[in-house]
CSV table of C-alpha atoms in Angstrom, one decimal:
chain,number,residue,atom,x,y,z
A,81,UNK,CA,-20.0,29.5,-18.8
A,82,UNK,CA,-18.4,31.1,-21.8
A,83,UNK,CA,-21.6,33.1,-22.5
A,84,UNK,CA,-21.7,34.3,-18.9
A,85,UNK,CA,-18.0,35.2,-19.1
A,86,UNK,CA,-18.4,37.3,-22.2
A,87,UNK,CA,-21.8,38.8,-21.2
A,88,UNK,CA,-20.5,42.4,-20.7
A,89,UNK,CA,-17.1,42.3,-22.5
A,90,UNK,CA,-18.3,44.6,-25.2
A,91,UNK,CA,-19.1,47.4,-22.7
A,92,UNK,CA,-16.6,49.6,-20.9
A,93,UNK,CA,-18.8,50.6,-18.0
A,94,UNK,CA,-19.4,54.2,-19.0
A,95,UNK,CA,-22.7,55.4,-20.5
A,96,UNK,CA,-24.5,52.1,-20.5
A,97,UNK,CA,-27.4,53.2,-22.7
A,98,UNK,CA,-25.1,54.6,-25.3
A,99,UNK,CA,-22.8,51.5,-25.3
A,100,UNK,CA,-25.8,49.1,-25.6
A,101,UNK,CA,-27.0,51.1,-28.6
A,102,UNK,CA,-23.6,51.4,-30.3
A,103,UNK,CA,-21.8,48.2,-29.3
A,104,UNK,CA,-24.7,45.6,-29.1
A,105,UNK,CA,-23.5,44.0,-32.3
A,106,UNK,CA,-20.8,42.2,-30.2
A,107,UNK,CA,-23.5,40.3,-28.3
A,108,UNK,CA,-24.4,38.3,-31.4
A,109,UNK,CA,-21.1,38.6,-33.3
A,110,UNK,CA,-18.9,35.9,-34.6
A,111,UNK,CA,-16.1,37.4,-32.6
A,112,UNK,CA,-17.9,36.6,-29.3
A,113,UNK,CA,-18.8,33.1,-30.5
A,114,UNK,CA,-15.1,32.4,-31.2
A,115,UNK,CA,-14.1,33.7,-27.8
A,116,UNK,CA,-16.7,31.4,-26.2
A,117,UNK,CA,-15.6,28.3,-28.1
A,118,UNK,CA,-11.9,28.9,-27.3
A,119,UNK,CA,-12.6,28.3,-23.6
A,120,UNK,CA,-15.1,25.4,-23.9
A,121,UNK,CA,-12.6,22.5,-23.7
A,122,UNK,CA,-9.6,21.9,-21.6
A,123,UNK,CA,-6.4,21.6,-23.7
A,124,UNK,CA,-6.0,17.9,-22.8
A,125,UNK,CA,-9.7,17.0,-23.2
A,126,UNK,CA,-9.6,15.2,-26.5
A,127,UNK,CA,-13.1,13.9,-26.4
A,128,UNK,CA,-14.5,17.4,-25.8
A,129,UNK,CA,-12.6,18.8,-28.8
A,130,UNK,CA,-13.8,15.9,-30.9
A,131,UNK,CA,-17.4,16.5,-29.9
A,132,UNK,CA,-17.1,20.2,-30.5
A,133,UNK,CA,-15.7,19.7,-34.0
A,134,UNK,CA,-18.5,17.4,-34.9
A,135,UNK,CA,-21.1,19.9,-33.5
A,136,UNK,CA,-19.6,23.0,-35.0
A,137,UNK,CA,-22.3,23.5,-37.7
A,138,UNK,CA,-25.0,23.0,-35.1
A,139,UNK,CA,-23.4,25.5,-32.8
A,140,UNK,CA,-23.2,28.2,-35.5
A,141,UNK,CA,-26.7,27.5,-36.6
A,142,UNK,CA,-28.0,28.1,-33.1
A,143,UNK,CA,-25.9,31.2,-32.6
A,144,UNK,CA,-26.9,33.0,-35.7
A,145,UNK,CA,-30.5,31.6,-36.4
A,146,UNK,CA,-32.1,29.7,-33.5
A,147,UNK,CA,-30.9,31.6,-30.5
A,148,UNK,CA,-34.0,33.8,-30.1
A,149,UNK,CA,-36.5,31.0,-30.5
A,150,UNK,CA,-34.6,28.4,-28.4
A,151,UNK,CA,-32.7,30.2,-25.6
A,152,UNK,CA,-31.9,26.9,-23.8
A,153,UNK,CA,-28.8,25.8,-25.7
A,154,UNK,CA,-28.5,22.5,-23.8
A,155,UNK,CA,-32.0,21.5,-24.6
A,156,UNK,CA,-31.7,22.5,-28.3
A,157,UNK,CA,-28.2,20.9,-29.0
A,158,UNK,CA,-27.8,18.0,-26.5
A,159,UNK,CA,-31.4,16.8,-26.2
A,160,UNK,CA,-33.2,17.8,-29.5
A,161,UNK,CA,-30.4,17.8,-32.1
A,162,UNK,CA,-27.7,15.4,-31.0
A,163,UNK,CA,-30.1,13.2,-28.9
A,164,UNK,CA,-27.2,12.5,-26.4
A,165,UNK,CA,-29.1,13.6,-23.3
A,166,UNK,CA,-32.5,13.7,-21.7
A,167,UNK,CA,-34.1,16.4,-19.6
A,168,UNK,CA,-33.5,15.9,-15.8
A,169,UNK,CA,-35.8,13.3,-14.3
A,170,UNK,CA,-36.0,11.3,-17.5
A,171,UNK,CA,-34.0,8.4,-19.0
A,172,UNK,CA,-33.5,6.0,-21.9
A,173,UNK,CA,-33.8,6.4,-25.7
A,174,UNK,CA,-37.2,8.0,-25.5
A,175,UNK,CA,-36.6,10.1,-22.4
A,176,UNK,CA,-39.2,8.4,-20.3
A,177,UNK,CA,-40.0,9.7,-16.7
A,178,UNK,CA,-37.9,8.2,-13.9
A,179,UNK,CA,-39.6,6.3,-11.0
A,180,UNK,CA,-41.4,8.9,-8.9
A,181,UNK,CA,-41.8,11.4,-11.7
A,182,UNK,CA,-39.5,14.1,-13.1
A,183,UNK,CA,-40.2,16.8,-10.5
A,184,UNK,CA,-38.7,14.7,-7.7
A,185,UNK,CA,-37.3,11.3,-9.0
A,186,UNK,CA,-37.1,8.6,-6.3
A,187,UNK,CA,-38.8,11.0,-3.8
A,188,UNK,CA,-35.5,12.9,-3.4
A,189,UNK,CA,-34.1,10.0,-1.4
A,190,UNK,CA,-32.1,8.3,-4.1
A,191,UNK,CA,-31.1,8.5,-7.8
A,192,UNK,CA,-32.7,7.4,-10.9
A,193,UNK,CA,-30.6,4.9,-12.9
A,194,UNK,CA,-29.8,6.7,-16.2
A,195,UNK,CA,-31.2,10.1,-15.1
A,196,UNK,CA,-30.6,12.7,-17.8
A,197,UNK,CA,-29.1,10.2,-20.3
A,198,UNK,CA,-30.3,8.0,-23.1
A,199,UNK,CA,-29.3,4.9,-21.1
A,200,UNK,CA,-30.3,3.2,-17.8
A,201,UNK,CA,-33.3,1.4,-16.4
A,202,UNK,CA,-35.1,4.3,-14.7
A,203,UNK,CA,-35.3,2.3,-11.4
A,204,UNK,CA,-34.4,4.0,-8.1
A,205,UNK,CA,-31.2,3.4,-6.3
A,206,UNK,CA,-32.0,4.5,-2.8
A,207,UNK,CA,-29.7,6.4,-0.5
A,208,UNK,CA,-28.7,4.6,2.8
A,209,UNK,CA,-31.6,4.3,5.2
A,210,UNK,CA,-34.3,4.4,2.5
A,211,UNK,CA,-36.1,1.7,0.5
A,212,UNK,CA,-39.1,0.8,-1.6
A,213,UNK,CA,-39.6,1.2,-5.4
A,214,UNK,CA,-39.7,5.0,-5.1
A,215,UNK,CA,-37.4,5.4,-2.0
A,216,UNK,CA,-40.5,6.6,-0.2
A,217,UNK,CA,-40.1,4.2,2.8
A,218,UNK,CA,-37.4,3.6,5.4
A,219,UNK,CA,-35.0,0.7,4.7
A,220,UNK,CA,-34.0,-2.2,7.0
A,221,UNK,CA,-32.5,-1.0,10.2
A,222,UNK,CA,-34.1,2.4,10.0
A,223,UNK,CA,-37.3,3.9,11.4
A,224,UNK,CA,-39.5,6.9,10.3
A,225,UNK,CA,-38.3,9.9,12.4
A,226,UNK,CA,-40.4,12.5,10.6
A,227,UNK,CA,-42.5,12.9,7.4
A,228,UNK,CA,-44.5,15.5,5.5
A,229,UNK,CA,-45.9,15.7,2.0
A,230,UNK,CA,-42.5,16.2,0.3
A,231,UNK,CA,-39.9,14.9,2.7
A,232,UNK,CA,-39.2,11.7,4.7
A,233,UNK,CA,-36.4,11.5,7.3
A,234,UNK,CA,-35.3,8.0,8.4
A,235,UNK,CA,-33.1,7.4,11.4
A,236,UNK,CA,-31.1,4.3,12.4
A,237,UNK,CA,-32.5,1.7,14.7
A,238,UNK,CA,-30.7,0.1,17.7
A,239,UNK,CA,-27.9,-2.0,16.2
A,240,UNK,CA,-29.5,-5.4,16.8
A,241,UNK,CA,-32.9,-4.4,15.2
A,242,UNK,CA,-33.8,-5.2,11.6
A,243,UNK,CA,-37.0,-3.2,11.9
A,244,UNK,CA,-38.1,-0.9,14.7
A,245,UNK,CA,-40.4,1.9,15.8
A,246,UNK,CA,-37.7,4.0,17.5
A,247,UNK,CA,-34.0,4.2,18.5
A,248,UNK,CA,-34.3,2.3,21.9
A,249,UNK,CA,-33.3,-1.4,22.2
A,250,UNK,CA,-36.9,-2.1,23.4
A,251,UNK,CA,-38.5,-0.8,20.2
A,252,UNK,CA,-37.5,-3.7,17.9
A,253,UNK,CA,-40.1,-5.3,15.6
A,254,UNK,CA,-37.6,-7.7,13.9
A,255,UNK,CA,-34.0,-8.7,14.7
A,256,UNK,CA,-31.0,-8.8,12.4
A,257,UNK,CA,-29.4,-12.2,11.7
A,258,UNK,CA,-27.7,-13.6,14.8
A,259,UNK,CA,-30.3,-12.2,17.2
A,260,UNK,CA,-33.7,-13.4,18.4
A,261,UNK,CA,-36.6,-11.2,19.4
A,262,UNK,CA,-37.8,-11.4,23.0
A,263,UNK,CA,-40.3,-8.9,24.4
A,264,UNK,CA,-39.4,-6.3,21.7
A,265,UNK,CA,-35.7,-6.7,22.5
A,266,UNK,CA,-33.1,-8.5,20.4
A,267,UNK,CA,-31.0,-11.0,22.3
A,268,UNK,CA,-27.8,-12.4,20.9
A,269,UNK,CA,-27.8,-16.0,19.8
A,270,UNK,CA,-25.0,-18.2,21.1
A,271,UNK,CA,-24.1,-20.1,18.0
A,272,UNK,CA,-21.3,-22.0,19.8
A,273,UNK,CA,-23.9,-23.6,22.0
A,274,UNK,CA,-26.0,-24.8,19.1
A,275,UNK,CA,-25.5,-26.5,15.8
A,276,UNK,CA,-25.4,-23.2,14.0
A,277,UNK,CA,-21.6,-22.8,14.2
A,278,UNK,CA,-19.5,-24.6,11.7
A,279,UNK,CA,-15.7,-24.6,12.5
A,280,UNK,CA,-13.0,-26.9,11.1
A,281,UNK,CA,-11.7,-29.9,13.0
A,282,UNK,CA,-8.8,-28.2,14.8
A,283,UNK,CA,-10.7,-25.0,15.6
A,284,UNK,CA,-12.9,-23.9,18.5
A,285,UNK,CA,-15.9,-21.6,18.5
A,286,UNK,CA,-16.0,-18.1,20.1
A,287,UNK,CA,-19.4,-16.4,20.4
A,288,UNK,CA,-19.6,-12.7,19.3
A,289,UNK,CA,-22.5,-10.2,19.2
A,290,UNK,CA,-24.7,-11.3,16.4
A,291,UNK,CA,-22.2,-13.9,15.1
A,292,UNK,CA,-19.3,-16.2,16.1
A,293,UNK,CA,-15.6,-16.7,15.3
A,294,UNK,CA,-13.6,-19.9,14.6
A,295,UNK,CA,-10.1,-19.8,16.1
A,296,UNK,CA,-7.2,-22.3,15.8
A,297,UNK,CA,-6.5,-24.8,18.6
A,298,UNK,CA,-3.1,-24.8,20.4
A,299,UNK,CA,-0.4,-26.7,18.5
A,300,UNK,CA,-0.4,-29.1,21.5
A,301,UNK,CA,-4.0,-30.2,20.6
A,302,UNK,CA,-5.8,-32.5,18.2
A,303,UNK,CA,-9.2,-31.0,18.6
A,304,UNK,CA,-10.0,-28.7,21.5
A,305,UNK,CA,-12.8,-27.0,23.4
A,306,UNK,CA,-11.1,-23.7,23.9
A,307,UNK,CA,-7.8,-21.8,23.8
A,308,UNK,CA,-4.6,-23.1,25.3
A,309,UNK,CA,-3.1,-26.6,25.9
A,310,UNK,CA,-5.4,-27.2,28.8
A,311,UNK,CA,-8.5,-27.4,26.6
A,312,UNK,CA,-7.3,-30.2,24.3
A,313,UNK,CA,-9.5,-33.2,23.4
A,314,UNK,CA,-6.4,-35.1,22.5
A,315,UNK,CA,-2.7,-34.4,22.7
A,316,UNK,CA,-0.8,-33.9,19.5
A,317,UNK,CA,2.4,-35.8,18.5
A,318,UNK,CA,5.3,-34.6,20.6
A,319,UNK,CA,3.2,-33.8,23.6
A,320,UNK,CA,2.0,-35.8,26.7
A,321,UNK,CA,-1.0,-35.3,29.0
A,322,UNK,CA,-0.3,-34.1,32.5
A,323,UNK,CA,-3.7,-33.9,34.1
A,324,UNK,CA,-5.8,-31.7,31.9
A,325,UNK,CA,-2.8,-30.1,30.1
A,326,UNK,CA,-0.8,-31.3,27.1
A,327,UNK,CA,2.9,-30.7,27.8
A,328,UNK,CA,5.8,-30.8,25.4
A,329,UNK,CA,7.9,-34.0,25.4
A,330,UNK,CA,11.6,-33.4,25.8
A,331,UNK,CA,12.9,-35.9,23.3
A,332,UNK,CA,16.6,-35.0,24.2
A,333,UNK,CA,16.3,-36.4,27.7
A,334,UNK,CA,13.4,-38.8,27.6
A,335,UNK,CA,14.9,-41.1,24.9
A,336,UNK,CA,16.8,-44.2,26.1
A,337,UNK,CA,19.3,-43.8,23.3
A,338,UNK,CA,20.8,-40.6,21.8
A,339,UNK,CA,18.5,-39.2,19.1
A,340,UNK,CA,21.4,-37.3,17.4
A,341,UNK,CA,24.1,-39.7,16.4
A,342,UNK,CA,26.3,-37.6,14.1
A,343,UNK,CA,29.8,-36.7,15.1
A,344,UNK,CA,29.8,-33.5,17.3
A,345,UNK,CA,26.0,-33.3,17.1
A,346,UNK,CA,23.8,-32.4,20.1
A,347,UNK,CA,20.1,-32.6,20.6
A,348,UNK,CA,18.1,-29.4,21.0
A,349,UNK,CA,14.5,-29.6,22.2
A,350,UNK,CA,11.7,-27.7,20.4
A,351,UNK,CA,8.0,-27.2,21.0
A,352,UNK,CA,6.5,-30.6,20.0
A,353,UNK,CA,9.7,-31.9,18.5
A,354,UNK,CA,13.5,-31.6,18.5
A,355,UNK,CA,16.4,-30.8,16.2
A,356,UNK,CA,20.1,-31.9,15.9
A,357,UNK,CA,22.6,-29.1,16.0
A,358,UNK,CA,26.4,-28.9,16.0
A,359,UNK,CA,28.1,-28.8,19.4
A,360,UNK,CA,29.7,-25.5,20.6
A,361,UNK,CA,32.7,-24.5,18.5
A,362,UNK,CA,31.5,-26.5,15.5
A,363,UNK,CA,29.6,-25.6,12.3
A,364,UNK,CA,27.8,-27.7,9.8
A,365,UNK,CA,29.6,-28.1,6.4
A,366,UNK,CA,28.4,-30.5,3.7
A,367,UNK,CA,26.1,-32.2,6.2
A,368,UNK,CA,28.8,-32.8,8.9
A,369,UNK,CA,29.8,-30.9,12.0
A,370,UNK,CA,33.4,-29.6,11.8
A,371,UNK,CA,35.5,-27.4,14.0
A,372,UNK,CA,34.7,-23.8,13.5
A,373,UNK,CA,38.1,-22.2,12.7
A,374,UNK,CA,39.4,-20.1,9.8
A,375,UNK,CA,41.3,-21.9,7.1
A,376,UNK,CA,45.1,-22.1,7.5
A,377,UNK,CA,46.9,-19.1,6.0
A,378,UNK,CA,50.4,-19.4,4.5
A,379,UNK,CA,53.1,-17.9,6.8
A,380,UNK,CA,54.6,-14.6,5.7
A,381,UNK,CA,58.2,-14.2,4.8
A,382,UNK,CA,60.6,-11.6,6.2
A,383,UNK,CA,60.1,-9.2,3.2
A,384,UNK,CA,56.3,-9.7,2.7
A,385,UNK,CA,55.3,-6.6,4.5
A,386,UNK,CA,58.1,-4.3,3.2
A,387,UNK,CA,56.6,-1.1,1.8
A,388,UNK,CA,57.8,0.8,-1.3
A,389,UNK,CA,59.6,3.4,0.9
A,390,UNK,CA,61.4,0.6,2.7
A,391,UNK,CA,62.5,-1.0,-0.6
A,392,UNK,CA,64.1,2.3,-1.6
A,393,UNK,CA,65.9,2.4,1.7
A,394,UNK,CA,67.1,-1.2,1.2
A,395,UNK,CA,68.4,-0.3,-2.3
A,396,UNK,CA,70.3,2.7,-0.9
A,397,UNK,CA,71.8,0.5,1.8
A,398,UNK,CA,72.9,-2.1,-0.7
A,399,UNK,CA,74.6,0.4,-3.0
A,400,UNK,CA,76.2,2.1,0.1
A,401,UNK,CA,77.6,-1.2,1.3
A,402,UNK,CA,79.0,-2.0,-2.2
A,403,UNK,CA,80.7,1.4,-2.4
A,404,UNK,CA,82.2,1.0,1.1
A,405,UNK,CA,83.4,-2.5,0.2
A,406,UNK,CA,85.0,-1.3,-2.9
A,407,UNK,CA,86.7,1.5,-1.1
A,408,UNK,CA,88.0,-0.9,1.6
A,409,UNK,CA,89.4,-3.2,-1.1
A,410,UNK,CA,91.0,-0.2,-2.8
A,411,UNK,CA,92.7,0.7,0.5
A,412,UNK,CA,94.2,-2.8,0.6
A,413,UNK,CA,93.0,-3.5,4.1
A,414,UNK,CA,93.8,-0.2,5.6
A,415,UNK,CA,92.2,-0.1,9.0
A,416,UNK,CA,90.9,3.5,8.4
A,417,UNK,CA,88.9,2.4,5.5
A,418,UNK,CA,87.7,-0.7,7.2
A,419,UNK,CA,86.4,1.4,10.1
A,420,UNK,CA,84.6,3.7,7.7
A,421,UNK,CA,83.0,0.6,6.0
A,422,UNK,CA,81.8,-0.9,9.2
A,423,UNK,CA,80.4,2.5,10.4
A,424,UNK,CA,78.5,3.0,7.1
A,425,UNK,CA,76.9,-0.4,7.3
A,426,UNK,CA,75.9,0.1,10.9
A,427,UNK,CA,74.4,3.5,10.3
A,428,UNK,CA,72.3,2.3,7.3
A,429,UNK,CA,71.1,-0.8,9.2
A,430,UNK,CA,70.1,1.3,12.2
A,431,UNK,CA,68.2,3.7,10.0
A,432,UNK,CA,66.1,1.0,8.3
A,433,UNK,CA,65.6,-1.1,11.5
A,434,UNK,CA,64.5,1.9,13.6
A,435,UNK,CA,60.8,1.6,12.4
A,436,UNK,CA,60.8,-2.2,12.0
A,437,UNK,CA,62.9,-3.5,14.8
A,438,UNK,CA,60.1,-5.4,16.6
A,439,UNK,CA,58.9,-7.0,13.4
A,440,UNK,CA,62.5,-7.9,12.3
A,441,UNK,CA,63.4,-9.4,15.6
A,442,UNK,CA,60.1,-11.4,15.6
A,443,UNK,CA,60.9,-12.6,12.1
A,444,UNK,CA,64.4,-13.7,12.9
A,445,UNK,CA,63.2,-15.6,16.0
A,446,UNK,CA,60.6,-17.5,13.9
A,447,UNK,CA,63.2,-18.2,11.2
A,448,UNK,CA,61.6,-16.0,8.5
């Protein structure tokens, strides 16, 4: 790719004859070689850079001395010098021909194991629909739709046919597993009606096209002949037979004595069994059913919900009352000052109680 990219980089596109005569030195120059090598490996491809470093002398030798005699650089370096590859259609240490021959390995209908490398077996790995040692035949489940000297086209048989002569269900020569041939048609085998089916003890067989399935019996059954509690061979524990059907036993009502004996426990029927649960309004704690109620909380005092702003108001009230009391005493019982004192106390109390009156009254009535 680097050689192709730099093929005409030494020419400007003017007088081609003159440029080829004057600038042809670029075609075989070290400058062009360096430009090619710079783009050989991706920056993160460490293995490529390592291989290029090991092969640097060979590359230079081919570029300056062997290029005219050996124009196929891949053949000269990878096959002949480094012995890392083989020509297409060959494989192994000695580059032996693949099955079917190098011109068209595996008849063009598969790949040769190790093709183009010094490894592999040389055997054919056929594409889907093809078979044989050289992939020259149609595989199982396919028929020959067309063929000439160089190409074979295989098409798929009817789904039940292992071998066939055409796509129709009446063109079968051999059937796939799970089918039986009858007058060139493949008929499904009912494995469930024969001893070919193998299901576990508590399963039943369901026939499918070309095979069968094992499905679990109903929980009501011990062994069954089909799906549901009406196909049981025997009823499971916790069930009783009513005609052909196995029905759930209600242990909560059928028992002569209570099955749940704990305090505040009641019986709850389940499919095939029962369980003991706590009665309504009760929960289980430490294995016992107790009344479901929140734990008792300590009663709040009168001042528990007082906010910081309300504390400031209380402080102002207290100091106001003290000042009024002192003023009243200083007046030696004068009725004017007594009236002022009572008015001040009433005003401050009304101010504080205006937002808390309901709570205060409720607290007083409860003795808080």
